[in-house]
Amino acid sequence: MILFKSGAELAFHLQKKHASGSRIGFVPTMGALHDGHLSLVRQSRSQCSLTVSSIFINPTQFNDPRDFQKYPVTLEKDIYLLEKAGVGALFLPEVEDLYPGGLQDLEKYDLGRLETLLEGKYRPGHFQGVCQAVRRLLDRVRPDDLFMGQKDYQQCLVVRRLLDLMSSSTVLHTCPILREADGLAMSSRNMRLSESERKKAPLIYQSLVQIKTGWQEGRPAGSVLEQARDLMSSEGLRVDYVEIARAADLAPWHEGDEGMAVALVAASLGEVRLIDNMLL
Ligand code: AMP
């Protein structure tokens, strides 16, 4: 695995690989890696001849500066895991490399309603920050395929929109959510949970399962959601939202809507905010 700090050197290396016929898969991350991240690497390796990954804790996507400061960093272990997983090139940019003009007055993307729904509502500016970083990473890597996790459902829709806005030929693959044995979705943030918070965290998954069961039994969405909210609140989880939306665009689900639906949850335990979702 070759490590690159410079975006220009990475781009030069990958242009040569492309020219010699490599199919390049890209797995961007913020580090503190777990098996969910590595599942994206595995999927990329099954489809592409060269897998590139990046570790970059992007300052512009943190609406809460404390969350940015406390974001876990486990760089040496991450490098070891990515090398073992068969990543060919790892990009470790500094903020100055991706944002040479500084962090002020950055470009804005037209994300439509995705910007103000769900995560967008609770984390103003978050998805603009995601786009600013992903755009800069894509400009340097120019992958054929991009692998991202369904765990961040809304982020996948936002990045799909970004690729459209860029008229990019990169293909986005949305990969399944990897979970711990008790159902908790793997997340870098889980390591910040205390022992007692960790015991309560699977309630998010249990609520989603309960919603799915109720939904399949044909119960009204309102009562299914209320029951799920009660389940989480009763154990002290602070629920930002628990909603059922149209899977295609996350518009609120209305009686009589056609197509696939998705249930989405965001809830906090102590200082740690967790998100999860499940297709219904
Ligand atoms: P992050 O490092 O949190 O920015 O995540 C990097 C990528 O890994 C994103 O595309 C996430 O959606 C994906 N990811 C995070 N958690 C999981 C998980 N439990 N299962 C599958 N993919 C995940």
GROMACS .gro file of N, CA, C and O and ligand atoms in nm, residues 28-31 34 36-37 39-40 71 147-152 155 175-179 185-188, ligand 1:
model
  127
   28PRO      N    1  -1.378   0.656   0.064
   28PRO     CA    2  -1.339   0.766   0.153
   28PRO      C    3  -1.385   0.740   0.297
   28PRO      O    4  -1.496   0.690   0.318
   29THR      N    5  -1.300   0.774   0.394
   29THR     CA    6  -1.337   0.756   0.535
   29THR      C    7  -1.283   0.872   0.618
   29THR      O    8  -1.200   0.950   0.571
   30MET      N    9  -1.330   0.875   0.743
   30MET     CA   10  -1.272   0.971   0.839
   30MET      C   11  -1.188   0.896   0.943
   30MET      O   12  -1.157   0.951   1.049
   31GLY      N   13  -1.154   0.771   0.914
   31GLY     CA   14  -1.067   0.695   1.004
   31GLY      C   15  -1.142   0.635   1.122
   31GLY      O   16  -1.265   0.625   1.120
   34HIS      N   17  -1.355   0.046   1.138
   34HIS     CA   18  -1.416  -0.077   1.192
   34HIS      C   19  -1.452  -0.164   1.073
   34HIS      O   20  -1.427  -0.127   0.957
   36GLY      N   21  -1.722  -0.219   0.927
   36GLY     CA   22  -1.812  -0.156   0.828
   36GLY      C   23  -1.731  -0.090   0.717
   36GLY      O   24  -1.759  -0.109   0.598
   37HIS      N   25  -1.628  -0.015   0.756
   37HIS     CA   26  -1.540   0.047   0.656
   37HIS      C   27  -1.473  -0.062   0.570
   37HIS      O   28  -1.465  -0.049   0.448
   39SER      N   29  -1.574  -0.351   0.501
   39SER     CA   30  -1.667  -0.418   0.408
   39SER      C   31  -1.674  -0.338   0.277
   39SER      O   32  -1.694  -0.396   0.169
   40LEU      N   33  -1.659  -0.206   0.284
   40LEU     CA   34  -1.658  -0.125   0.161
   40LEU      C   35  -1.533  -0.156   0.080
   40LEU      O   36  -1.537  -0.164  -0.043
   71TYR      N   37  -1.349   1.377   1.771
   71TYR     CA   38  -1.360   1.266   1.675
   71TYR      C   39  -1.241   1.173   1.695
   71TYR      O   40  -1.126   1.216   1.699
  147PHE      N   41  -1.752   0.376  -0.324
  147PHE     CA   42  -1.823   0.286  -0.233
  147PHE      C   43  -1.854   0.360  -0.103
  147PHE      O   44  -1.763   0.406  -0.034
  148MET      N   45  -1.985   0.368  -0.071
  148MET     CA   46  -2.027   0.436   0.051
  148MET      C   47  -2.130   0.350   0.122
  148MET      O   48  -2.191   0.260   0.062
  149GLY      N   49  -2.151   0.378   0.252
  149GLY     CA   50  -2.236   0.292   0.333
  149GLY      C   51  -2.380   0.343   0.344
  149GLY      O   52  -2.403   0.462   0.365
  150GLN      N   53  -2.473   0.248   0.336
  150GLN     CA   54  -2.615   0.281   0.358
  150GLN      C   55  -2.637   0.335   0.499
  150GLN      O   56  -2.735   0.403   0.526
  151LYS      N   57  -2.544   0.304   0.590
  151LYS     CA   58  -2.550   0.356   0.726
  151LYS      C   59  -2.578   0.507   0.725
  151LYS      O   60  -2.654   0.559   0.805
  152ASP      N   61  -2.512   0.577   0.632
  152ASP     CA   62  -2.533   0.721   0.615
  152ASP      C   63  -2.624   0.740   0.494
  152ASP      O   64  -2.580   0.785   0.388
  155GLN      N   65  -2.657   1.077   0.329
  155GLN     CA   66  -2.529   1.115   0.267
  155GLN      C   67  -2.515   1.050   0.128
  155GLN      O   68  -2.465   1.112   0.035
  175CYS      N   69  -2.350   0.046  -0.003
  175CYS     CA   70  -2.320  -0.087   0.053
  175CYS      C   71  -2.396  -0.109   0.184
  175CYS      O   72  -2.422  -0.014   0.258
  176PRO      N   73  -2.429  -0.238   0.215
  176PRO     CA   74  -2.512  -0.268   0.332
  176PRO      C   75  -2.449  -0.226   0.465
  176PRO      O   76  -2.326  -0.213   0.476
  177ILE      N   77  -2.535  -0.208   0.566
  177ILE     CA   78  -2.490  -0.166   0.700
  177ILE      C   79  -2.434  -0.287   0.774
  177ILE      O   80  -2.504  -0.388   0.788
  178LEU      N   81  -2.312  -0.277   0.825
  178LEU     CA   82  -2.260  -0.384   0.910
  178LEU      C   83  -2.295  -0.351   1.055
  178LEU      O   84  -2.283  -0.236   1.099
  179ARG      N   85  -2.336  -0.456   1.128
  179ARG     CA   86  -2.383  -0.438   1.265
  179ARG      C   87  -2.304  -0.523   1.362
  179ARG      O   88  -2.249  -0.627   1.325
  185ALA      N   89  -2.551  -0.060   1.481
  185ALA     CA   90  -2.475  -0.033   1.358
  185ALA      C   91  -2.332   0.007   1.394
  185ALA      O   92  -2.312   0.091   1.484
  186MET      N   93  -2.234  -0.054   1.329
  186MET     CA   94  -2.095  -0.017   1.357
  186MET      C   95  -2.075   0.130   1.323
  186MET      O   96  -2.126   0.178   1.221
  187SER      N   97  -2.002   0.199   1.410
  187SER     CA   98  -1.976   0.340   1.388
  187SER      C   99  -1.851   0.379   1.465
  187SER      O  100  -1.827   0.327   1.575
  188SER      N  101  -1.774   0.470   1.409
  188SER     CA  102  -1.654   0.519   1.479
  188SER      C  103  -1.694   0.583   1.612
  188SER      O  104  -1.615   0.585   1.706
  281AMP     P1  105  -1.703   0.762   0.808
  281AMP     O1  106  -1.560   0.725   0.839
  281AMP     O2  107  -1.793   0.755   0.925
  281AMP     O3  108  -1.714   0.890   0.729
  281AMP     O4  109  -1.755   0.648   0.710
  281AMP     C1  110  -1.688   0.618   0.591
  281AMP     C2  111  -1.778   0.531   0.507
  281AMP     O5  112  -1.805   0.409   0.578
  281AMP     C3  113  -1.913   0.596   0.477
  281AMP     O6  114  -1.948   0.569   0.344
  281AMP     C4  115  -2.004   0.527   0.575
  281AMP     O7  116  -2.139   0.524   0.534
  281AMP     C5  117  -1.945   0.388   0.579
  281AMP     N1  118  -1.986   0.318   0.700
  281AMP     C6  119  -1.985   0.367   0.827
  281AMP     N2  120  -2.038   0.278   0.913
  281AMP     C7  121  -2.073   0.168   0.838
  281AMP     C8  122  -2.134   0.043   0.870
  281AMP     N3  123  -2.169   0.011   0.994
  281AMP     N4  124  -2.154  -0.044   0.768
  281AMP     C9  125  -2.120  -0.013   0.641
  281AMP     N5  126  -2.062   0.104   0.605
  281AMP    C10  127  -2.040   0.194   0.703
   0.00000   0.00000   0.00000
